[in-house]
Amino acid sequence: MAKQTNLSLRNMTFYQVFPRQHSTKQNFEGVVDDLDRIKDLGVDILYLLPIHPIGKKARKGLKGSPYAIMDYYGINKEYGTLKDFEHLVDEAHQRDLKVMIDIVINHTSRDSVLTVEHPDWFYHQTDGSFANRVGDWSDITDLNYNNPEVWAYMIDMLKYWASKVDGFRCDVAPLLPLDFWLEARRQIDIIRPDFIWLTESVEPSFVKYLRDQGFGCSSDSEMYQAFDICYDYDIFSFMDKYLNKSDELSKWLEEVYRQETIYPENYIKLRSFENHDQERLRHKVRDEKHFIQMLSLMFFLKGSPFIYAGMEHQDDHRPSLFDDDLVKWNKNLSVEPLLKILIKLHKDNIFRDGCFHVHKFDDVAILSYEKNDNFLLGVFNLEDKWEVSVPLEDGIYLNMLDQGQVKVKNGMMKIDGLPMIIQTTKDKKR
């Protein structure tokens, strides 16, 4: 793990915005209009999908993928100008929101500035045409990081944007050489030692696939050398298997707990139950009650909670990356009051450096943190149980989510309502 990683990132909540889909304005101004609401939730970090011009060649859909970038120094004119972007950043900073942008430097669009000016920087097929390592990504072509000129160009570009924002979410970063990221971070740390580095780490099966094809791909353990935070794709499939009933809850929670032993002590995982690449959580759960239990559990896990805009209104549709497809803002389905409580609770330092435990795997997720004399217990009824045994002495406790009283008798607790988050002292632990 990068030694300079700030563990307070575990307390921070990320909020992902796709400007094209976020508002009817579909631009930076539409995001600015929503900053007060986003800040009122308690969010710490605003993360924007790529802001650059999109290539036209082999474009997917009518609008194209924001991950098929034409010019790394440009701004997508549909979003506004550089001045408009800087205004967004300034407005976010005035509200004590950090701003991160998506960095996509494994590949460019097939008609990018670099394909014209430096065609030799890319992979090519035997006939000389541009190539990429993943066949489905037909609208892009991969850069070749065996070329030191690519390193120099990209690090200079990263420095440029690092002077304007507070962090990078680096797309498919494990596909690039780890030494490149180490050098990029070394140089940017000189000018921005507080910069945030988030890697979109990839599923273990994809790591294996690329390695079998003869291409380099780093594991999460390797990526922690250069990055502060990794996605939780290493265990994402276990959550999905639980949600689609093809596997037990226990297997997913066992994997959550296993992360405690296989990563550096100061590891940080992005707890992202949905994002632009994944189906909405609301689409995958049984009903609203199940959604609320899962959402609350997400905020109780060790790491940085992550909201994809629309999650707070139970949007069950993942917006298209390639066409106009606005977020469905269903105010009548809003869970913002609950989110405000969860985000505030997660700022407690016990989530930063408390000892994390998983107590029960079957049907009900029971997890806890301990720090000094404090004991924080989370009980998440994911399978509609009526009561469960808990590691608490008999007595009356307070559920921090609704301020209601909770009774423990003979080691059992009724759990037919909201999730339970209980703060007490270690002497009450059983």
XYZ file of N, CA and C in Angstrom, residues 201-208 233-234 236-237 278:
39
model
N -9.685 -1.371 -10.254
C -9.136 -2.707 -10.363
C -10.179 -3.614 -11.024
N -9.742 -4.761 -11.501
C -10.623 -5.580 -12.342
C -10.867 -6.944 -11.706
N -11.884 -7.646 -12.221
C -12.260 -8.950 -11.701
C -11.109 -9.949 -11.848
N -10.941 -10.844 -10.873
C -9.862 -11.848 -10.952
C -9.879 -12.642 -12.249
N -11.078 -12.966 -12.758
C -11.154 -13.742 -13.997
C -10.578 -12.961 -15.172
N -10.724 -11.617 -15.148
C -10.190 -10.791 -16.230
C -8.671 -10.699 -16.135
N -8.162 -10.638 -14.905
C -6.708 -10.669 -14.703
C -6.144 -11.950 -15.315
N -6.768 -13.065 -14.996
C -6.289 -14.362 -15.507
C -6.392 -14.417 -17.028
N -14.010 -5.215 -6.888
C -14.339 -6.203 -7.911
C -13.768 -7.581 -7.604
N -12.801 -7.654 -6.697
C -12.264 -8.958 -6.332
C -13.327 -9.849 -5.693
N -16.895 -8.853 -6.005
C -18.186 -8.382 -6.503
C -19.069 -9.531 -6.980
N -18.473 -10.517 -7.601
C -19.254 -11.632 -8.131
C -19.925 -12.420 -7.010
N -22.072 -1.384 -13.810
C -22.824 -2.443 -13.155
C -24.314 -2.098 -13.099
